[in-house]
Amino acid sequence: MLAQHLLRQPAPIFAPIAAVVCLTDDPGKRGRRALRLLAGVCVGVAVGELATRVTGSGWLQVGTAVAAGMLVVALGSINSLTLLQAGIAALLVVGLASPATGWTRLLSAVIGGVLALVVSQVLVSPSPVRLLVGAAREALRGPAEALGEVAAALREGSAARAEDAVTALRGGQAPLATFLDTSETAGSLASTTVRGRRERARVAVLRRRLAGVEYVHASTVLLARTAVEVRAAGASVPAHLADGVDELAAAVRAVAADPGAPDPRADDLGGPRPTHEIADELAATRPGGLADRDAQLAAQLHVLARDVAALVDHSGTRATT
């Protein structure tokens, strides 16, 4: 409608095409996508106009124009979007053979692309902080639940229960992958959208602090595998190690419940304690004086506690949410 009003054309087809294509990617990639789209449209329109003036219209001319438009783009870029848009623009210019000029078609695409960017990057852009916190919450739920299962397995002497925790962690890679992708998207939104610029400082703090989510996941897997080996051997486990795993489970649950909080309070049985107190205390765990398998379990507990401690900020500075 906007293109019809501004360009006085009954069917400015490139405007809706450009708007739809610009919005079919992650929010953080829409700016680059719009530029690539417009570059392809420009080349395709130019090649199509030239082909129409030189050879006229027809099925052979359409095929030739499409191939020529994509070839010109391929000389400088192999991006699939730019290539496709060049071919589509050339096809529409030659195939439709409408009285509209090449400049009108190009302006139509510009109107659609700009309108899509205004809507997605200014008017209704998502909050990068909210995206990042939500993805971190989902990524940490798996390790939190697995640690609870590991603690129960150590107390009950159940190798099968610990093995179930390992299996669940291995099958729960999707939330972790989503978190890593979302972290990149949040960083992009913080620099390319109006709302993101307002949250840039907060996004930088959260990305830096939550970068260790994948390490917590990996350390939890190693701890669970060690628990399987310890329980399979049939030896008893010192109570303080099982209690330590339970406390870490509470600490990870606290972070998962509110990843944006600088220092969440863990829901352990002794009363809520700042997560860093639990993690720092367990990070001091040393395997000295323990049997080999118990020493290995204590060492894994030590590594995981350090990874959990890195997820929280206990410096006393608290960023606003």
CSV table of C-alpha atoms in Angstrom, one decimal:
chain,number,residue,atom,x,y,z
A,1,MET,CA,0.0,0.0,0.0
A,2,LEU,CA,2.8,2.4,0.8
A,3,ALA,CA,4.6,1.7,-2.5
A,4,GLN,CA,1.4,2.1,-4.4
A,5,HIS,CA,0.8,5.5,-2.8
A,6,LEU,CA,4.4,6.8,-3.2
A,7,LEU,CA,5.1,5.3,-6.7
A,8,ARG,CA,1.7,5.6,-8.2
A,9,GLN,CA,1.9,2.1,-9.5
A,10,PRO,CA,-1.0,-0.4,-9.4
A,11,ALA,CA,1.1,-3.4,-8.6
A,12,PRO,CA,4.6,-2.6,-7.1
A,13,ILE,CA,5.4,-6.3,-6.6
A,14,PHE,CA,8.9,-5.9,-5.3
A,15,ALA,CA,7.8,-4.1,-2.2
A,16,PRO,CA,6.0,-7.0,-0.5
A,17,ILE,CA,8.7,-9.4,-1.8
A,18,ALA,CA,11.4,-7.4,-0.2
A,19,ALA,CA,9.5,-6.9,3.1
A,20,VAL,CA,8.8,-10.7,3.5
A,21,VAL,CA,12.4,-11.8,2.6
A,22,CYS,CA,14.0,-9.3,5.0
A,23,LEU,CA,11.9,-10.7,7.9
A,24,THR,CA,12.7,-14.4,7.3
A,25,ASP,CA,15.9,-14.5,9.4
A,26,ASP,CA,16.9,-14.1,13.0
A,27,PRO,CA,16.4,-10.6,14.3
A,28,GLY,CA,20.2,-10.0,14.6
A,29,LYS,CA,20.7,-10.8,10.9
A,30,ARG,CA,18.0,-8.8,9.3
A,31,GLY,CA,20.1,-5.7,8.6
A,32,ARG,CA,22.7,-7.7,6.6
A,33,ARG,CA,19.9,-9.6,4.9
A,34,ALA,CA,18.2,-6.5,3.7
A,35,LEU,CA,21.5,-5.1,2.2
A,36,ARG,CA,22.1,-8.4,0.4
A,37,LEU,CA,18.6,-8.5,-0.8
A,38,LEU,CA,18.7,-5.0,-2.2
A,39,ALA,CA,22.1,-5.7,-3.8
A,40,GLY,CA,20.6,-8.7,-5.6
A,41,VAL,CA,17.5,-6.7,-6.7
A,42,CYS,CA,19.6,-3.9,-8.0
A,43,VAL,CA,21.7,-6.2,-10.2
A,44,GLY,CA,18.7,-8.2,-11.3
A,45,VAL,CA,16.7,-5.1,-12.2
A,46,ALA,CA,19.6,-3.6,-14.1
A,47,VAL,CA,20.2,-6.8,-16.1
A,48,GLY,CA,16.5,-7.3,-16.7
A,49,GLU,CA,16.1,-3.7,-18.0
A,50,LEU,CA,19.1,-4.1,-20.3
A,51,ALA,CA,17.8,-7.4,-21.6
A,52,THR,CA,14.3,-6.0,-22.2
A,53,ARG,CA,15.6,-3.1,-24.2
A,54,VAL,CA,18.1,-5.2,-26.2
A,55,THR,CA,16.3,-8.4,-26.8
A,56,GLY,CA,12.6,-7.9,-25.8
A,57,SER,CA,10.6,-10.4,-23.8
A,58,GLY,CA,10.0,-14.1,-24.1
A,59,TRP,CA,10.9,-17.4,-22.5
A,60,LEU,CA,14.4,-17.5,-24.0
A,61,GLN,CA,15.1,-13.9,-22.9
A,62,VAL,CA,13.8,-14.7,-19.4
A,63,GLY,CA,16.2,-17.6,-19.0
A,64,THR,CA,19.1,-15.6,-20.4
A,65,ALA,CA,18.4,-12.6,-18.1
A,66,VAL,CA,18.2,-14.8,-15.0
A,67,ALA,CA,21.5,-16.5,-15.8
A,68,ALA,CA,23.2,-13.2,-16.6
A,69,GLY,CA,21.9,-11.6,-13.4
A,70,MET,CA,23.2,-14.4,-11.2
A,71,LEU,CA,26.5,-14.5,-13.1
A,72,VAL,CA,27.1,-10.8,-12.5
A,73,VAL,CA,26.4,-11.3,-8.8
A,74,ALA,CA,28.6,-14.4,-8.6
A,75,LEU,CA,31.6,-12.3,-9.8
A,76,GLY,CA,31.6,-10.5,-6.5
A,77,SER,CA,29.6,-12.7,-4.0
A,78,ILE,CA,28.4,-16.2,-3.6
A,79,ASN,CA,25.8,-15.4,-1.0
A,80,SER,CA,22.7,-17.4,-1.8
A,81,LEU,CA,20.2,-14.7,-1.0
A,82,THR,CA,21.9,-12.2,-3.3
A,83,LEU,CA,22.2,-14.7,-6.1
A,84,LEU,CA,18.5,-15.7,-5.8
A,85,GLN,CA,17.2,-12.1,-5.6
A,86,ALA,CA,19.2,-11.2,-8.7
A,87,GLY,CA,17.8,-14.1,-10.6
A,88,ILE,CA,14.2,-13.4,-9.4
A,89,ALA,CA,14.4,-9.7,-10.1
A,90,ALA,CA,15.7,-10.3,-13.6
A,91,LEU,CA,12.9,-12.9,-14.2
A,92,LEU,CA,10.2,-10.6,-13.0
A,93,VAL,CA,11.4,-7.6,-15.0
A,94,VAL,CA,11.7,-9.6,-18.3
A,95,GLY,CA,8.8,-12.0,-17.7
A,96,LEU,CA,6.2,-9.4,-16.6
A,97,ALA,CA,7.2,-6.9,-19.3
A,98,SER,CA,5.1,-4.2,-17.5
A,99,PRO,CA,5.3,-0.6,-18.4
A,100,ALA,CA,6.9,0.2,-15.1
A,101,THR,CA,10.5,1.5,-15.3
A,102,GLY,CA,13.5,-0.1,-13.8
A,103,TRP,CA,13.9,2.7,-11.3
A,104,THR,CA,10.3,2.2,-10.1
A,105,ARG,CA,10.9,-1.5,-9.5
A,106,LEU,CA,14.1,-0.7,-7.6
A,107,LEU,CA,12.4,1.9,-5.5
A,108,SER,CA,9.6,-0.6,-4.8
A,109,ALA,CA,12.2,-3.0,-3.4
A,110,VAL,CA,13.8,-0.3,-1.3
A,111,ILE,CA,10.4,0.7,0.2
A,112,GLY,CA,9.7,-2.9,1.2
A,113,GLY,CA,13.2,-3.5,2.6
A,114,VAL,CA,13.3,-0.2,4.6
A,115,LEU,CA,9.8,-0.7,6.0
A,116,ALA,CA,10.7,-4.2,7.2
A,117,LEU,CA,13.8,-2.8,8.9
A,118,VAL,CA,11.9,0.0,10.5
A,119,VAL,CA,9.4,-2.5,11.9
A,120,SER,CA,11.9,-5.1,13.0
A,121,GLN,CA,14.9,-3.0,14.1
A,122,VAL,CA,13.1,0.0,15.6
A,123,LEU,CA,9.4,-0.5,16.3
A,124,VAL,CA,9.1,-4.1,17.5
A,125,SER,CA,12.7,-5.3,18.0
A,126,PRO,CA,13.0,-8.0,20.7
A,127,SER,CA,14.9,-7.5,23.9
A,128,PRO,CA,18.4,-9.0,23.6
A,129,VAL,CA,18.6,-9.3,27.4
A,130,ARG,CA,15.3,-11.2,27.5
A,131,LEU,CA,16.4,-13.5,24.7
A,132,LEU,CA,19.7,-14.3,26.4
A,133,VAL,CA,18.3,-14.9,29.8
A,134,GLY,CA,15.6,-17.2,28.5
A,135,ALA,CA,18.1,-19.2,26.5
A,136,ALA,CA,20.4,-19.5,29.5
A,137,ARG,CA,17.5,-20.7,31.6
A,138,GLU,CA,16.7,-23.5,29.2
A,139,ALA,CA,20.3,-24.5,28.8
A,140,LEU,CA,20.9,-24.8,32.6
A,141,ARG,CA,17.8,-26.8,33.4
A,142,GLY,CA,19.4,-30.0,32.1
A,143,PRO,CA,22.5,-29.8,34.2
A,144,ALA,CA,20.5,-28.8,37.3
A,145,GLU,CA,18.2,-31.8,37.0
A,146,ALA,CA,21.1,-34.2,36.2
A,147,LEU,CA,23.1,-33.1,39.3
A,148,GLY,CA,20.1,-33.8,41.5
A,149,GLU,CA,19.9,-37.3,39.9
A,150,VAL,CA,23.7,-37.8,40.4
A,151,ALA,CA,23.4,-36.9,44.1
A,152,ALA,CA,20.6,-39.3,44.6
A,153,ALA,CA,22.5,-42.0,42.8
A,154,LEU,CA,25.5,-41.5,45.0
A,155,ARG,CA,23.4,-41.8,48.2
A,156,GLU,CA,21.4,-44.8,46.9
A,157,GLY,CA,24.3,-46.6,45.4
A,158,SER,CA,22.5,-46.7,42.0
A,159,ALA,CA,24.8,-46.8,38.9
A,160,ALA,CA,21.7,-47.0,36.7
A,161,ARG,CA,20.4,-43.7,38.0
A,162,ALA,CA,23.7,-42.0,37.4
A,163,GLU,CA,23.8,-43.5,33.9
A,164,ASP,CA,20.3,-42.1,33.2
A,165,ALA,CA,21.6,-38.6,34.1
A,166,VAL,CA,24.5,-39.0,31.6
A,167,THR,CA,22.0,-40.1,28.9
A,168,ALA,CA,19.7,-37.2,29.6
A,169,LEU,CA,22.7,-34.7,29.3
A,170,ARG,CA,23.9,-36.2,26.0
A,171,GLY,CA,20.4,-35.9,24.6
A,172,GLY,CA,19.9,-32.4,25.8
A,173,GLN,CA,22.4,-30.6,23.5
A,174,ALA,CA,19.7,-28.7,21.7
A,175,PRO,CA,19.1,-26.1,24.4
A,176,LEU,CA,22.9,-25.5,24.7
A,177,ALA,CA,23.2,-25.0,21.0
A,178,THR,CA,20.3,-22.6,21.1
A,179,PHE,CA,21.9,-20.6,23.9
A,180,LEU,CA,25.2,-20.3,22.0
A,181,ASP,CA,23.3,-19.0,18.9
A,182,THR,CA,21.1,-16.7,21.0
A,183,SER,CA,24.2,-15.2,22.6
A,184,GLU,CA,25.5,-14.2,19.1
A,185,THR,CA,22.0,-12.9,18.2
A,186,ALA,CA,21.9,-10.8,21.4
A,187,GLY,CA,25.3,-9.3,20.6
A,188,SER,CA,24.1,-8.4,17.1
A,189,LEU,CA,20.8,-6.9,18.4
A,190,ALA,CA,22.7,-4.8,20.9
A,191,SER,CA,24.5,-3.0,18.1
A,192,THR,CA,21.9,-2.9,15.3
A,193,THR,CA,18.6,-2.1,17.0
A,194,VAL,CA,17.3,0.9,18.9
A,195,ARG,CA,16.2,-1.2,21.9
A,196,GLY,CA,19.4,-3.2,21.8
A,197,ARG,CA,21.5,-0.1,22.1
A,198,ARG,CA,19.7,0.8,25.2
A,199,GLU,CA,20.5,-2.6,26.6
A,200,ARG,CA,24.0,-2.8,25.3
A,201,ALA,CA,25.9,-2.6,28.6
A,202,ARG,CA,23.6,-5.2,30.2
A,203,VAL,CA,24.0,-7.5,27.3
A,204,ALA,CA,27.8,-7.2,27.4
A,205,VAL,CA,27.8,-8.1,31.2
A,206,LEU,CA,25.5,-11.1,30.7
A,207,ARG,CA,27.3,-12.5,27.7
A,208,ARG,CA,30.6,-12.3,29.5
A,209,ARG,CA,29.2,-13.9,32.7
A,210,LEU,CA,27.1,-16.6,31.1
A,211,ALA,CA,29.8,-17.6,28.6
A,212,GLY,CA,30.6,-20.5,30.9
A,213,VAL,CA,27.2,-22.2,30.5
A,214,GLU,CA,28.7,-24.7,28.1
A,215,TYR,CA,31.5,-25.5,30.5
A,216,VAL,CA,29.0,-26.2,33.3
A,217,HIS,CA,27.3,-28.6,30.9
A,218,ALA,CA,30.5,-30.4,30.0
A,219,SER,CA,31.7,-30.6,33.6
A,220,THR,CA,28.3,-32.0,34.7
A,221,VAL,CA,28.7,-34.7,32.1
A,222,LEU,CA,32.1,-35.6,33.4
A,223,LEU,CA,30.9,-35.6,37.0
A,224,ALA,CA,28.0,-37.9,36.1
A,225,ARG,CA,30.2,-40.3,34.2
A,226,THR,CA,32.6,-40.4,37.2
A,227,ALA,CA,29.6,-41.1,39.5
A,228,VAL,CA,28.6,-44.0,37.2
A,229,GLU,CA,32.1,-45.5,37.5
A,230,VAL,CA,32.2,-45.0,41.3
A,231,ARG,CA,28.8,-46.7,41.8
A,232,ALA,CA,29.6,-49.5,39.4
A,233,ALA,CA,32.6,-50.3,41.5
A,234,GLY,CA,30.3,-50.8,44.5
A,235,ALA,CA,32.3,-48.8,46.9
A,236,SER,CA,30.7,-46.4,49.4
A,237,VAL,CA,31.0,-42.7,48.7
A,238,PRO,CA,31.9,-40.2,51.5
A,239,ALA,CA,28.7,-38.4,52.6
A,240,HIS,CA,30.3,-35.0,52.1
A,241,LEU,CA,30.8,-35.6,48.4
A,242,ALA,CA,27.2,-36.6,47.9
A,243,ASP,CA,26.2,-33.5,49.9
A,244,GLY,CA,28.5,-31.4,47.7
A,245,VAL,CA,26.8,-32.6,44.5
A,246,ASP,CA,23.4,-31.8,46.1
A,247,GLU,CA,24.5,-28.3,47.0
A,248,LEU,CA,25.8,-27.7,43.5
A,249,ALA,CA,22.5,-28.9,42.1
A,250,ALA,CA,20.8,-26.3,44.2
A,251,ALA,CA,23.3,-23.7,43.0
A,252,VAL,CA,22.7,-24.5,39.3
A,253,ARG,CA,18.9,-24.5,39.9
A,254,ALA,CA,19.2,-21.0,41.4
A,255,VAL,CA,21.1,-19.7,38.4
A,256,ALA,CA,18.7,-21.5,36.0
A,257,ALA,CA,15.8,-19.9,37.8
A,258,ASP,CA,17.2,-16.4,37.3
A,259,PRO,CA,20.3,-16.3,35.0
A,260,GLY,CA,20.1,-12.5,34.9
A,261,ALA,CA,20.6,-12.1,38.7
A,262,PRO,CA,24.2,-11.2,39.7
A,263,ASP,CA,24.3,-13.7,42.5
A,264,PRO,CA,21.2,-16.0,42.8
A,265,ARG,CA,20.4,-17.5,46.2
A,266,ALA,CA,20.4,-21.3,46.2
A,267,ASP,CA,17.5,-23.3,47.5
A,268,ASP,CA,19.6,-25.7,49.6
A,269,LEU,CA,18.2,-27.3,52.8
A,270,GLY,CA,20.2,-25.2,55.1
A,271,GLY,CA,18.5,-22.0,54.0
A,272,PRO,CA,19.1,-19.8,51.0
A,273,ARG,CA,22.8,-18.9,50.5
A,274,PRO,CA,24.3,-16.8,47.7
A,275,THR,CA,25.3,-19.2,45.0
A,276,HIS,CA,28.9,-18.0,45.0
A,277,GLU,CA,29.3,-19.1,48.6
A,278,ILE,CA,28.3,-22.6,47.7
A,279,ALA,CA,30.4,-22.7,44.6
A,280,ASP,CA,33.5,-21.2,46.2
A,281,GLU,CA,33.3,-23.5,49.1
A,282,LEU,CA,33.1,-26.6,46.9
A,283,ALA,CA,35.8,-25.3,44.6
A,284,ALA,CA,38.1,-25.7,47.5
A,285,THR,CA,37.4,-29.4,47.6
A,286,ARG,CA,40.6,-31.4,47.4
A,287,PRO,CA,41.0,-35.1,46.8
A,288,GLY,CA,43.7,-35.6,49.4
A,289,GLY,CA,43.2,-38.6,51.7
A,290,LEU,CA,40.5,-40.2,49.6
A,291,ALA,CA,40.4,-43.5,47.7
A,292,ASP,CA,41.3,-43.2,44.0
A,293,ARG,CA,37.7,-43.2,42.7
A,294,ASP,CA,36.5,-40.9,45.4
A,295,ALA,CA,39.4,-38.6,44.7
A,296,GLN,CA,38.4,-38.5,41.0
A,297,LEU,CA,34.9,-37.6,42.0
A,298,ALA,CA,36.2,-34.9,44.3
A,299,ALA,CA,38.3,-33.5,41.5
A,300,GLN,CA,35.4,-33.3,39.1
A,301,LEU,CA,33.3,-31.7,41.8
A,302,HIS,CA,36.1,-29.1,42.2
A,303,VAL,CA,36.1,-28.3,38.5
A,304,LEU,CA,32.3,-28.0,38.2
A,305,ALA,CA,32.1,-25.8,41.3
A,306,ARG,CA,34.6,-23.4,39.7
A,307,ASP,CA,32.6,-23.4,36.5
A,308,VAL,CA,29.4,-22.6,38.4
A,309,ALA,CA,31.2,-19.8,40.4
A,310,ALA,CA,32.1,-18.2,37.1
A,311,LEU,CA,28.4,-17.8,36.2
A,312,VAL,CA,27.7,-15.4,39.1
A,313,ASP,CA,28.9,-12.0,40.0
A,314,HIS,CA,29.8,-11.7,43.7
A,315,SER,CA,31.8,-8.5,43.4
A,316,GLY,CA,29.1,-6.6,45.0
A,317,THR,CA,28.1,-4.7,41.8
A,318,ARG,CA,24.6,-5.4,40.7
A,319,ALA,CA,23.4,-4.4,37.3
A,320,THR,CA,19.8,-3.3,36.9
A,321,THR,CA,17.5,-5.7,35.1
